[in-house]
Amino acid sequence: MKASELETMRRSFDTVKKRSNHIKESPSTQRLIERVREIKKYSIENNQELINQVCESFKRNDIDLIIAETSEDALKVIDDLLLEYDCKAIAKAKSNTLREIDFKNHLADKDIDVVETDLGDRILQLKKTDNNPVHPTGPASHLNISDITGIVNESLGAHVNPEPREIMELVRSDVLKRIETANVGISGANAIASEEGSLVMVHNEGNISIVSLKDLHIIVAGIDKIVPTLEDAISVCKLETIFATGSYVTSYMNVISGPSKTADIEKKLLKNMYGAEKVVVILLDNGRSEAIPECLYCIGCGNCVVHCPVYNAVGNEFGFNNYLGGRGVAMSKFIEDDEACYNSGLYMCTLCGLCTLNCPLAIPTNEIIENMRKFSTGVGFYPKAHGVIKDNISKNDSPY
């Protein structure tokens, strides 16, 4: 990342800190933290049982469910669905899981226009190169107003001034025009309630509401997103909002429990009144069932990277794909392999523990990384300079 981008990112992170500090320590937030810790611990320990329950509740709610073991499996399902719907354009909402499976690059050589509807993600999409996100909920937090103005004007052939509202209105108009003919919407989910068979999605822009109105709504989410009840799911989403944005609650919280339907004519059930005629959920494993349980407690708030000294120094080169910072490094071992884990910054971490101190779930990321280094060394992935020192000590009883 450029020095100017790092500076802008740090300023954005400082804003998040100031917004959230006054509510993170409140009694209501502390109670919520304890509740969500219990929810996530129980959910991960009983994940298979909850998956079994989801299979039944989704069937009851007329939601199609596919469990994908790998990213390739998930992409194959998506390909088949897009072919079935003769898809030419997709309205896409923000989703870390879709980034995980490299969804957009997978469709790059197909004649399908994937349009990001989230403003930050759309700005990065228009940037075209060097456009990886820097925060799970604020993907373009490293770009200043001048950068964004240049990106938008160049990509859209416009001449807007460096004024936030002008930029927002131009991008909004362009997005709405491009997705007019889209018959497929695709998104992630912040939490899944196994008992009710409901998916909860949080957003401030209202874009997920638009995405969910397309004929086919595809939802891709990790198996770690499942919790027992809708009340539990709402609690997870509330806590994520507090630590991600510094707000008590997000502007919108969509609960999807099936396709659009009505029974207002002689109580006969008809699908596709205004929203989706078909909802398909792809539950993704992709290494999660083999992961260290604490890695799966994450609710995606990004507060760890906001406070991480390494991340604040080097930016998104510390992390794996879209899973940023130390937690991303830890997950890369299970999503991919030991080499990916090493290349993601396994030895960049200072093991200071600020991520854990600032994580609402108290995920011991520094301890996980320290243990992973032991395994990584055993399979030959470690800094070569360390290897030289090790060999010198073995041969010469000295590091020199």
mmCIF file of C-alpha atoms in Angstrom:
data_model
loop_
_atom_site.group_PDB
_atom_site.id
_atom_site.type_symbol
_atom_site.label_atom_id
_atom_site.label_comp_id
_atom_site.label_asym_id
_atom_site.label_seq_id
_atom_site.Cartn_x
_atom_site.Cartn_y
_atom_site.Cartn_z
ATOM 1 C CA MET A 1 0.000 0.000 0.000
ATOM 2 C CA LYS A 2 1.094 3.590 -0.669
ATOM 3 C CA ALA A 3 2.144 5.799 2.225
ATOM 4 C CA SER A 4 -0.795 8.129 1.517
ATOM 5 C CA GLU A 5 -3.226 5.204 1.604
ATOM 6 C CA LEU A 6 -1.847 3.998 4.928
ATOM 7 C CA GLU A 7 -2.198 7.492 6.348
ATOM 8 C CA THR A 8 -5.813 7.741 5.182
ATOM 9 C CA MET A 9 -6.542 4.261 6.550
ATOM 10 C CA ARG A 10 -5.148 5.174 9.968
ATOM 11 C CA ARG A 11 -7.278 8.332 10.053
ATOM 12 C CA SER A 12 -10.353 6.273 9.179
ATOM 13 C CA PHE A 13 -9.508 3.789 11.913
ATOM 14 C CA ASP A 14 -9.104 6.622 14.432
ATOM 15 C CA THR A 15 -12.611 7.787 13.536
ATOM 16 C CA VAL A 16 -13.992 4.299 14.226
ATOM 17 C CA LYS A 17 -12.178 4.200 17.580
ATOM 18 C CA LYS A 18 -13.632 7.543 18.647
ATOM 19 C CA ARG A 19 -17.147 6.548 17.607
ATOM 20 C CA SER A 20 -17.064 3.204 19.378
ATOM 21 C CA ASN A 21 -15.175 4.067 22.568
ATOM 22 C CA HIS A 22 -18.160 5.691 24.244
ATOM 23 C CA ILE A 23 -20.431 2.675 23.780
ATOM 24 C CA LYS A 24 -18.047 -0.305 23.975
ATOM 25 C CA GLU A 25 -17.712 0.077 27.737
ATOM 26 C CA SER A 26 -21.399 0.670 28.426
ATOM 27 C CA PRO A 27 -23.169 -1.870 30.659
ATOM 28 C CA SER A 28 -25.520 -2.902 27.824
ATOM 29 C CA THR A 29 -22.596 -3.593 25.479
ATOM 30 C CA GLN A 30 -20.743 -5.547 28.144
ATOM 31 C CA ARG A 31 -23.823 -7.717 28.675
ATOM 32 C CA LEU A 32 -24.085 -8.204 24.922
ATOM 33 C CA ILE A 33 -20.421 -9.220 24.722
ATOM 34 C CA GLU A 34 -20.924 -11.927 27.333
ATOM 35 C CA ARG A 35 -24.063 -13.143 25.593
ATOM 36 C CA VAL A 36 -22.438 -13.358 22.160
ATOM 37 C CA ARG A 37 -19.379 -15.132 23.567
ATOM 38 C CA GLU A 38 -21.670 -17.817 24.952
ATOM 39 C CA ILE A 39 -23.626 -17.993 21.677
ATOM 40 C CA LYS A 40 -20.545 -18.430 19.497
ATOM 41 C CA LYS A 41 -18.880 -20.919 21.811
ATOM 42 C CA TYR A 42 -21.995 -23.082 21.898
ATOM 43 C CA SER A 43 -22.567 -22.717 18.143
ATOM 44 C CA ILE A 44 -19.068 -23.802 17.138
ATOM 45 C CA GLU A 45 -19.034 -26.687 19.621
ATOM 46 C CA ASN A 46 -22.387 -27.890 18.264
ATOM 47 C CA ASN A 47 -21.918 -26.882 14.644
ATOM 48 C CA GLN A 48 -22.913 -30.182 13.055
ATOM 49 C CA GLU A 49 -26.093 -30.362 15.105
ATOM 50 C CA LEU A 50 -27.011 -26.828 13.998
ATOM 51 C CA ILE A 51 -26.267 -27.682 10.360
ATOM 52 C CA ASN A 52 -28.652 -30.631 10.639
ATOM 53 C CA GLN A 53 -31.318 -28.345 12.093
ATOM 54 C CA VAL A 54 -30.768 -25.786 9.318
ATOM 55 C CA CYS A 55 -31.339 -28.483 6.720
ATOM 56 C CA GLU A 56 -34.805 -29.086 8.174
ATOM 57 C CA SER A 57 -35.754 -25.463 8.824
ATOM 58 C CA PHE A 58 -34.680 -24.282 5.359
ATOM 59 C CA LYS A 59 -36.676 -27.091 3.771
ATOM 60 C CA ARG A 60 -39.703 -26.023 5.805
ATOM 61 C CA ASN A 61 -39.219 -22.412 4.614
ATOM 62 C CA ASP A 62 -38.786 -23.403 0.947
ATOM 63 C CA ILE A 63 -35.125 -22.322 0.881
ATOM 64 C CA ASP A 64 -32.843 -24.445 -1.279
ATOM 65 C CA LEU A 65 -29.705 -25.497 0.610
ATOM 66 C CA ILE A 66 -26.417 -26.783 -0.762
ATOM 67 C CA ILE A 67 -23.456 -27.599 1.466
ATOM 68 C CA ALA A 68 -20.189 -26.907 -0.362
ATOM 69 C CA GLU A 69 -17.044 -28.600 0.941
ATOM 70 C CA THR A 70 -14.698 -26.382 -1.098
ATOM 71 C CA SER A 71 -14.708 -23.065 -2.919
ATOM 72 C CA GLU A 72 -14.717 -24.977 -6.215
ATOM 73 C CA ASP A 73 -17.897 -26.770 -5.156
ATOM 74 C CA ALA A 74 -19.551 -23.461 -4.301
ATOM 75 C CA LEU A 75 -18.563 -21.892 -7.612
ATOM 76 C CA LYS A 76 -19.891 -24.906 -9.522
ATOM 77 C CA VAL A 77 -23.288 -24.509 -7.838
ATOM 78 C CA ILE A 78 -23.328 -20.796 -8.657
ATOM 79 C CA ASP A 79 -22.400 -21.482 -12.291
ATOM 80 C CA ASP A 80 -25.279 -23.925 -12.640
ATOM 81 C CA LEU A 81 -27.752 -21.476 -11.121
ATOM 82 C CA LEU A 82 -26.626 -18.614 -13.365
ATOM 83 C CA LEU A 83 -26.992 -20.864 -16.389
ATOM 84 C CA GLU A 84 -30.482 -21.891 -15.278
ATOM 85 C CA TYR A 85 -31.530 -18.234 -15.031
ATOM 86 C CA ASP A 86 -29.718 -17.184 -18.232
ATOM 87 C CA CYS A 87 -28.014 -14.529 -16.134
ATOM 88 C CA LYS A 88 -26.392 -11.503 -17.817
ATOM 89 C CA ALA A 89 -26.066 -9.195 -14.820
ATOM 90 C CA ILE A 90 -25.764 -9.762 -11.075
ATOM 91 C CA ALA A 91 -26.531 -7.332 -8.270
ATOM 92 C CA LYS A 92 -23.954 -8.146 -5.603
ATOM 93 C CA ALA A 93 -23.865 -7.124 -1.956
ATOM 94 C CA LYS A 94 -20.790 -7.038 0.259
ATOM 95 C CA SER A 95 -19.599 -10.507 1.226
ATOM 96 C CA ASN A 96 -16.276 -11.652 2.643
ATOM 97 C CA THR A 97 -17.239 -15.234 1.810
ATOM 98 C CA LEU A 98 -17.679 -14.386 -1.871
ATOM 99 C CA ARG A 99 -14.234 -12.817 -1.824
ATOM 100 C CA GLU A 100 -12.928 -15.981 -0.180
ATOM 101 C CA ILE A 101 -14.063 -18.146 -3.088
ATOM 102 C CA ASP A 102 -12.808 -15.540 -5.611
ATOM 103 C CA PHE A 103 -16.286 -15.169 -7.057
ATOM 104 C CA LYS A 104 -15.712 -12.096 -9.236
ATOM 105 C CA ASN A 105 -12.486 -13.342 -10.797
ATOM 106 C CA HIS A 106 -14.188 -16.645 -11.486
ATOM 107 C CA LEU A 107 -16.789 -14.836 -13.587
ATOM 108 C CA ALA A 108 -14.309 -12.435 -15.200
ATOM 109 C CA ASP A 109 -14.135 -14.378 -18.475
ATOM 110 C CA LYS A 110 -17.887 -14.929 -18.669
ATOM 111 C CA ASP A 111 -20.329 -12.519 -20.261
ATOM 112 C CA ILE A 112 -21.896 -11.550 -16.935
ATOM 113 C CA ASP A 113 -21.784 -8.068 -15.420
ATOM 114 C CA VAL A 114 -21.211 -8.364 -11.656
ATOM 115 C CA VAL A 115 -22.133 -5.019 -10.106
ATOM 116 C CA GLU A 116 -21.121 -4.187 -6.546
ATOM 117 C CA THR A 117 -23.980 -2.363 -4.853
ATOM 118 C CA ASP A 118 -22.096 -1.381 -1.683
ATOM 119 C CA LEU A 119 -20.502 2.048 -2.225
ATOM 120 C CA GLY A 120 -17.079 1.131 -0.839
ATOM 121 C CA ASP A 121 -16.931 -2.116 -2.794
ATOM 122 C CA ARG A 122 -18.115 -0.350 -5.950
ATOM 123 C CA ILE A 123 -15.337 2.238 -5.629
ATOM 124 C CA LEU A 124 -12.781 -0.568 -5.350
ATOM 125 C CA GLN A 125 -14.373 -2.329 -8.321
ATOM 126 C CA LEU A 126 -14.058 0.853 -10.396
ATOM 127 C CA LYS A 127 -10.416 1.151 -9.294
ATOM 128 C CA LYS A 128 -9.748 -2.096 -11.201
ATOM 129 C CA THR A 129 -6.147 -2.651 -10.010
ATOM 130 C CA ASP A 130 -4.608 -2.768 -6.534
ATOM 131 C CA ASN A 131 -8.144 -2.798 -5.203
ATOM 132 C CA ASN A 132 -8.149 -5.161 -2.239
ATOM 133 C CA PRO A 133 -10.211 -4.075 0.790
ATOM 134 C CA VAL A 134 -8.593 -2.816 3.993
ATOM 135 C CA HIS A 135 -11.456 -3.415 6.428
ATOM 136 C CA PRO A 136 -14.347 -5.916 6.397
ATOM 137 C CA THR A 137 -17.043 -3.243 6.705
ATOM 138 C CA GLY A 138 -15.120 -0.242 5.312
ATOM 139 C CA PRO A 139 -13.330 -1.726 2.312
ATOM 140 C CA ALA A 140 -12.219 1.611 0.815
ATOM 141 C CA SER A 141 -11.141 3.234 4.098
ATOM 142 C CA HIS A 142 -7.646 3.840 2.696
ATOM 143 C CA LEU A 143 -8.763 6.057 -0.190
ATOM 144 C CA ASN A 144 -9.115 9.796 0.365
ATOM 145 C CA ILE A 145 -11.620 12.043 -1.382
ATOM 146 C CA SER A 146 -9.129 13.008 -4.074
ATOM 147 C CA ASP A 147 -8.342 9.368 -4.868
ATOM 148 C CA ILE A 148 -12.018 8.438 -5.029
ATOM 149 C CA THR A 149 -12.903 11.404 -7.233
ATOM 150 C CA GLY A 150 -10.204 10.433 -9.721
ATOM 151 C CA ILE A 151 -11.302 6.778 -9.741
ATOM 152 C CA VAL A 152 -14.968 7.620 -10.306
ATOM 153 C CA ASN A 153 -14.358 10.260 -12.973
ATOM 154 C CA GLU A 154 -11.955 8.082 -14.938
ATOM 155 C CA SER A 155 -14.064 4.930 -14.755
ATOM 156 C CA LEU A 156 -17.459 6.499 -15.421
ATOM 157 C CA GLY A 157 -16.363 9.265 -17.780
ATOM 158 C CA ALA A 158 -17.706 11.887 -15.400
ATOM 159 C CA HIS A 159 -16.568 15.233 -14.029
ATOM 160 C CA VAL A 160 -17.795 15.282 -10.448
ATOM 161 C CA ASN A 161 -16.165 17.521 -7.888
ATOM 162 C CA PRO A 162 -14.324 16.099 -4.861
ATOM 163 C CA GLU A 163 -17.519 16.317 -2.812
ATOM 164 C CA PRO A 164 -18.882 13.186 -1.079
ATOM 165 C CA ARG A 165 -22.545 13.683 -1.979
ATOM 166 C CA GLU A 166 -21.808 14.274 -5.650
ATOM 167 C CA ILE A 167 -19.738 11.108 -5.765
ATOM 168 C CA MET A 168 -22.377 9.075 -3.922
ATOM 169 C CA GLU A 169 -25.178 10.238 -6.211
ATOM 170 C CA LEU A 170 -23.173 9.500 -9.364
ATOM 171 C CA VAL A 171 -22.199 6.000 -8.229
ATOM 172 C CA ARG A 172 -25.740 5.265 -7.027
ATOM 173 C CA SER A 173 -27.238 6.335 -10.349
ATOM 174 C CA ASP A 174 -24.752 4.211 -12.278
ATOM 175 C CA VAL A 175 -25.320 1.129 -10.099
ATOM 176 C CA LEU A 176 -29.111 1.351 -10.306
ATOM 177 C CA LYS A 177 -28.964 1.685 -14.079
ATOM 178 C CA ARG A 178 -26.619 -1.294 -14.454
ATOM 179 C CA ILE A 179 -28.712 -3.631 -12.302
ATOM 180 C CA GLU A 180 -32.073 -2.765 -13.864
ATOM 181 C CA THR A 181 -31.953 -5.899 -15.994
ATOM 182 C CA ALA A 182 -30.256 -8.112 -13.410
ATOM 183 C CA ASN A 183 -32.361 -11.119 -12.495
ATOM 184 C CA VAL A 184 -29.923 -12.497 -9.932
ATOM 185 C CA GLY A 185 -28.826 -11.057 -6.599
ATOM 186 C CA ILE A 186 -25.989 -12.518 -4.554
ATOM 187 C CA SER A 187 -24.905 -11.773 -1.013
ATOM 188 C CA GLY A 188 -23.467 -13.179 2.164
ATOM 189 C CA ALA A 189 -25.131 -13.385 5.577
ATOM 190 C CA ASN A 190 -24.014 -12.021 8.927
ATOM 191 C CA ALA A 191 -25.723 -14.788 10.886
ATOM 192 C CA ILE A 192 -28.032 -17.766 10.317
ATOM 193 C CA ALA A 193 -30.678 -18.868 12.823
ATOM 194 C CA SER A 194 -30.958 -22.649 12.693
ATOM 195 C CA GLU A 195 -34.224 -22.993 14.620
ATOM 196 C CA GLU A 196 -36.236 -20.575 12.480
ATOM 197 C CA GLY A 197 -34.341 -21.158 9.236
ATOM 198 C CA SER A 198 -33.683 -17.428 8.882
ATOM 199 C CA LEU A 199 -30.728 -15.455 7.553
ATOM 200 C CA VAL A 200 -29.841 -12.062 9.001
ATOM 201 C CA MET A 201 -28.028 -9.411 6.968
ATOM 202 C CA VAL A 202 -26.983 -5.973 8.186
ATOM 203 C CA HIS A 203 -26.387 -2.907 6.036
ATOM 204 C CA ASN A 204 -26.596 0.868 6.160
ATOM 205 C CA GLU A 205 -27.134 1.647 2.486
ATOM 206 C CA GLY A 206 -30.314 -0.321 1.760
ATOM 207 C CA ASN A 207 -28.589 -2.189 -1.044
ATOM 208 C CA ILE A 208 -29.236 -5.688 0.316
ATOM 209 C CA SER A 209 -32.951 -4.978 0.092
ATOM 210 C CA ILE A 210 -32.495 -4.346 -3.628
ATOM 211 C CA VAL A 211 -30.332 -7.444 -4.092
ATOM 212 C CA SER A 212 -32.919 -9.640 -2.361
ATOM 213 C CA LEU A 213 -35.676 -8.489 -4.743
ATOM 214 C CA LYS A 214 -34.121 -10.132 -7.804
ATOM 215 C CA ASP A 215 -35.737 -13.298 -9.189
ATOM 216 C CA LEU A 216 -32.984 -15.496 -7.767
ATOM 217 C CA HIS A 217 -31.245 -14.643 -4.509
ATOM 218 C CA ILE A 218 -28.060 -16.635 -3.862
ATOM 219 C CA ILE A 219 -26.616 -16.431 -0.357
ATOM 220 C CA VAL A 220 -23.130 -17.776 0.336
ATOM 221 C CA ALA A 221 -22.132 -18.112 3.992
ATOM 222 C CA GLY A 222 -19.669 -20.100 6.060
ATOM 223 C CA ILE A 223 -20.866 -22.871 8.331
ATOM 224 C CA ASP A 224 -19.485 -20.802 11.228
ATOM 225 C CA LYS A 225 -22.292 -18.246 10.749
ATOM 226 C CA ILE A 226 -24.947 -20.582 12.165
ATOM 227 C CA VAL A 227 -26.327 -19.866 15.653
ATOM 228 C CA PRO A 228 -29.290 -21.494 17.435
ATOM 229 C CA THR A 229 -32.047 -18.854 17.281
ATOM 230 C CA LEU A 230 -33.075 -15.624 15.604
ATOM 231 C CA GLU A 231 -32.555 -13.780 18.884
ATOM 232 C CA ASP A 232 -28.979 -15.103 18.923
ATOM 233 C CA ALA A 233 -28.432 -13.995 15.328
ATOM 234 C CA ILE A 234 -29.666 -10.484 16.101
ATOM 235 C CA SER A 235 -27.335 -10.301 19.098
ATOM 236 C CA VAL A 236 -24.345 -11.246 16.954
ATOM 237 C CA CYS A 237 -25.267 -8.599 14.382
ATOM 238 C CA LYS A 238 -25.745 -5.904 17.023
ATOM 239 C CA LEU A 239 -22.336 -6.575 18.540
ATOM 240 C CA GLU A 240 -20.678 -6.590 15.118
ATOM 241 C CA THR A 241 -22.223 -3.189 14.371
ATOM 242 C CA ILE A 242 -20.996 -1.663 17.629
ATOM 243 C CA PHE A 243 -17.392 -2.754 17.115
ATOM 244 C CA ALA A 244 -17.306 -2.221 13.326
ATOM 245 C CA THR A 245 -18.897 1.211 13.065
ATOM 246 C CA GLY A 246 -19.361 2.629 16.553
ATOM 247 C CA SER A 247 -23.152 2.645 16.224
ATOM 248 C CA TYR A 248 -25.618 0.860 18.486
ATOM 249 C CA VAL A 249 -27.498 -0.553 15.523
ATOM 250 C CA THR A 250 -27.236 -0.538 11.762
ATOM 251 C CA SER A 251 -29.730 1.282 9.519
ATOM 252 C CA TYR A 252 -31.130 -1.950 8.080
ATOM 253 C CA MET A 253 -31.331 -5.496 9.332
ATOM 254 C CA ASN A 254 -32.907 -7.848 6.802
ATOM 255 C CA VAL A 255 -34.294 -11.194 7.938
ATOM 256 C CA ILE A 256 -34.835 -13.606 5.053
ATOM 257 C CA SER A 257 -36.802 -16.752 5.770
ATOM 258 C CA GLY A 258 -37.808 -17.840 2.285
ATOM 259 C CA PRO A 259 -38.785 -16.607 -1.179
ATOM 260 C CA SER A 260 -41.339 -13.855 -1.764
ATOM 261 C CA LYS A 261 -44.907 -15.101 -1.498
ATOM 262 C CA THR A 262 -48.497 -14.092 -0.846
ATOM 263 C CA ALA A 263 -51.690 -15.906 0.092
ATOM 264 C CA ASP A 264 -54.059 -12.968 -0.192
ATOM 265 C CA ILE A 265 -56.242 -14.539 -2.903
ATOM 266 C CA GLU A 266 -58.380 -17.272 -1.384
ATOM 267 C CA LYS A 267 -55.402 -18.214 0.801
ATOM 268 C CA LYS A 268 -53.702 -19.816 -2.181
ATOM 269 C CA LEU A 269 -49.935 -19.546 -1.921
ATOM 270 C CA LEU A 270 -48.292 -17.665 -4.793
ATOM 271 C CA LYS A 271 -44.556 -17.052 -5.097
ATOM 272 C CA ASN A 272 -42.668 -14.028 -6.419
ATOM 273 C CA MET A 273 -44.936 -11.169 -5.402
ATOM 274 C CA TYR A 274 -42.189 -8.530 -5.251
ATOM 275 C CA GLY A 275 -39.051 -10.343 -4.166
ATOM 276 C CA ALA A 276 -37.157 -13.480 -5.077
ATOM 277 C CA GLU A 277 -38.993 -16.466 -6.501
ATOM 278 C CA LYS A 278 -36.104 -18.669 -5.418
ATOM 279 C CA VAL A 279 -33.658 -18.392 -2.504
ATOM 280 C CA VAL A 280 -30.599 -20.626 -2.561
ATOM 281 C CA VAL A 281 -28.198 -20.826 0.377
ATOM 282 C CA ILE A 282 -24.718 -22.249 -0.144
ATOM 283 C CA LEU A 283 -23.187 -23.222 3.186
ATOM 284 C CA LEU A 284 -19.422 -23.219 2.779
ATOM 285 C CA ASP A 285 -17.009 -25.386 4.750
ATOM 286 C CA ASN A 286 -13.719 -24.730 2.891
ATOM 287 C CA GLY A 287 -11.518 -25.837 5.783
ATOM 288 C CA ARG A 288 -13.679 -24.525 8.615
ATOM 289 C CA SER A 289 -14.475 -27.976 9.992
ATOM 290 C CA GLU A 290 -10.713 -28.506 10.455
ATOM 291 C CA ALA A 291 -10.003 -25.070 11.884
ATOM 292 C CA ILE A 292 -9.086 -24.232 15.459
ATOM 293 C CA PRO A 293 -12.477 -23.542 17.094
ATOM 294 C CA GLU A 294 -11.477 -20.092 18.380
ATOM 295 C CA CYS A 295 -10.760 -18.977 14.798
ATOM 296 C CA LEU A 296 -14.445 -19.480 14.037
ATOM 297 C CA TYR A 297 -15.685 -17.247 16.855
ATOM 298 C CA CYS A 298 -15.024 -14.181 14.663
ATOM 299 C CA ILE A 299 -18.076 -11.977 13.947
ATOM 300 C CA GLY A 300 -16.292 -9.921 11.258
ATOM 301 C CA CYS A 301 -16.219 -6.533 12.997
ATOM 302 C CA GLY A 302 -12.592 -5.802 12.019
ATOM 303 C CA ASN A 303 -11.765 -4.221 15.383
ATOM 304 C CA CYS A 304 -8.615 -6.353 15.566
ATOM 305 C CA VAL A 305 -7.029 -4.724 12.507
ATOM 306 C CA VAL A 306 -8.072 -1.259 13.651
ATOM 307 C CA HIS A 307 -5.836 -1.709 16.710
ATOM 308 C CA CYS A 308 -3.115 -3.930 15.211
ATOM 309 C CA PRO A 309 0.272 -2.124 15.091
ATOM 310 C CA VAL A 310 1.502 -4.289 12.228
ATOM 311 C CA TYR A 311 -1.620 -3.771 10.140
ATOM 312 C CA ASN A 312 -1.499 -0.032 10.764
ATOM 313 C CA ALA A 313 2.105 -0.042 9.522
ATOM 314 C CA VAL A 314 1.800 -2.198 6.389
ATOM 315 C CA GLY A 315 -1.926 -2.439 5.644
ATOM 316 C CA ASN A 316 -3.635 -5.317 3.884
ATOM 317 C CA GLU A 317 -0.468 -7.181 2.934
ATOM 318 C CA PHE A 318 -0.788 -8.565 6.469
ATOM 319 C CA GLY A 319 -3.560 -11.128 6.114
ATOM 320 C CA PHE A 320 -4.989 -13.638 3.686
ATOM 321 C CA ASN A 321 -7.141 -12.690 0.737
ATOM 322 C CA ASN A 322 -9.956 -10.633 2.277
ATOM 323 C CA TYR A 323 -9.425 -12.004 5.788
ATOM 324 C CA LEU A 324 -7.273 -9.252 7.165
ATOM 325 C CA GLY A 325 -4.638 -9.173 9.872
ATOM 326 C CA GLY A 326 -3.674 -11.970 12.213
ATOM 327 C CA ARG A 327 -7.007 -13.749 12.076
ATOM 328 C CA GLY A 328 -6.678 -13.958 8.314
ATOM 329 C CA VAL A 329 -3.209 -15.444 8.676
ATOM 330 C CA ALA A 330 -4.584 -18.070 11.045
ATOM 331 C CA MET A 331 -7.532 -18.958 8.795
ATOM 332 C CA SER A 332 -5.337 -19.237 5.686
ATOM 333 C CA LYS A 333 -3.819 -22.475 6.996
ATOM 334 C CA PHE A 334 -7.236 -24.132 6.931
ATOM 335 C CA ILE A 335 -8.705 -22.418 3.868
ATOM 336 C CA GLU A 336 -5.577 -23.103 1.840
ATOM 337 C CA ASP A 337 -2.342 -24.558 3.307
ATOM 338 C CA ASP A 338 0.834 -23.972 5.362
ATOM 339 C CA GLU A 339 2.556 -22.097 2.544
ATOM 340 C CA ALA A 340 -0.346 -19.650 2.223
ATOM 341 C CA CYS A 341 -0.255 -19.166 5.980
ATOM 342 C CA TYR A 342 3.460 -18.339 5.860
ATOM 343 C CA ASN A 343 3.062 -15.980 2.903
ATOM 344 C CA SER A 344 0.147 -14.179 4.563
ATOM 345 C CA GLY A 345 2.389 -12.776 7.268
ATOM 346 C CA LEU A 346 2.849 -15.547 9.815
ATOM 347 C CA TYR A 347 6.115 -13.998 10.980
ATOM 348 C CA MET A 348 5.003 -10.373 10.617
ATOM 349 C CA CYS A 349 2.887 -10.565 13.775
ATOM 350 C CA THR A 350 4.554 -9.092 16.889
ATOM 351 C CA LEU A 351 2.459 -11.376 19.167
ATOM 352 C CA CYS A 352 1.583 -8.242 21.187
ATOM 353 C CA GLY A 353 -1.992 -9.421 21.811
ATOM 354 C CA LEU A 354 -3.719 -6.094 21.076
ATOM 355 C CA CYS A 355 -6.009 -7.956 18.675
ATOM 356 C CA THR A 356 -7.238 -10.160 21.514
ATOM 357 C CA LEU A 357 -7.626 -7.243 23.926
ATOM 358 C CA ASN A 358 -9.782 -5.403 21.391
ATOM 359 C CA CYS A 359 -11.760 -8.386 20.119
ATOM 360 C CA PRO A 360 -15.290 -8.597 21.534
ATOM 361 C CA LEU A 361 -14.966 -12.399 21.465
ATOM 362 C CA ALA A 362 -11.428 -12.303 22.966
ATOM 363 C CA ILE A 363 -10.093 -14.573 20.198
ATOM 364 C CA PRO A 364 -6.481 -15.438 21.207
ATOM 365 C CA THR A 365 -5.090 -14.743 17.747
ATOM 366 C CA ASN A 366 -1.550 -14.076 18.953
ATOM 367 C CA GLU A 367 -1.434 -17.426 20.759
ATOM 368 C CA ILE A 368 -2.833 -19.198 17.695
ATOM 369 C CA ILE A 369 -0.165 -17.615 15.484
ATOM 370 C CA GLU A 370 2.605 -18.463 17.923
ATOM 371 C CA ASN A 371 1.554 -22.124 17.872
ATOM 372 C CA MET A 372 1.233 -22.072 14.093
ATOM 373 C CA ARG A 373 4.814 -20.909 13.792
ATOM 374 C CA LYS A 374 5.946 -24.111 15.484
ATOM 375 C CA PHE A 375 4.044 -26.222 12.945
ATOM 376 C CA SER A 376 5.187 -24.036 10.059
ATOM 377 C CA THR A 377 8.835 -24.450 11.018
ATOM 378 C CA GLY A 378 8.369 -28.213 11.130
ATOM 379 C CA VAL A 379 7.193 -28.302 7.523
ATOM 380 C CA GLY A 380 9.891 -25.939 6.244
ATOM 381 C CA PHE A 381 8.170 -22.559 6.153
ATOM 382 C CA TYR A 382 10.120 -20.019 8.198
ATOM 383 C CA PRO A 383 12.242 -16.901 7.493
ATOM 384 C CA LYS A 384 15.469 -18.021 5.816
ATOM 385 C CA ALA A 385 17.548 -15.695 7.995
ATOM 386 C CA HIS A 386 16.279 -17.618 11.011
ATOM 387 C CA GLY A 387 17.380 -20.826 9.326
ATOM 388 C CA VAL A 388 20.905 -19.506 8.904
ATOM 389 C CA ILE A 389 21.077 -18.613 12.583
ATOM 390 C CA LYS A 390 19.729 -22.037 13.537
ATOM 391 C CA ASP A 391 22.322 -23.807 11.382
ATOM 392 C CA ASN A 392 25.147 -21.679 12.757
ATOM 393 C CA ILE A 393 24.152 -22.500 16.314
ATOM 394 C CA SER A 394 24.080 -26.214 15.468
ATOM 395 C CA LYS A 395 27.490 -26.113 13.790
ATOM 396 C CA ASN A 396 29.368 -23.447 15.698
ATOM 397 C CA ASP A 397 27.555 -23.094 19.040
ATOM 398 C CA SER A 398 27.062 -19.500 17.980
ATOM 399 C CA PRO A 399 24.551 -17.614 15.858
ATOM 400 C CA TYR A 400 27.457 -16.196 13.806
#
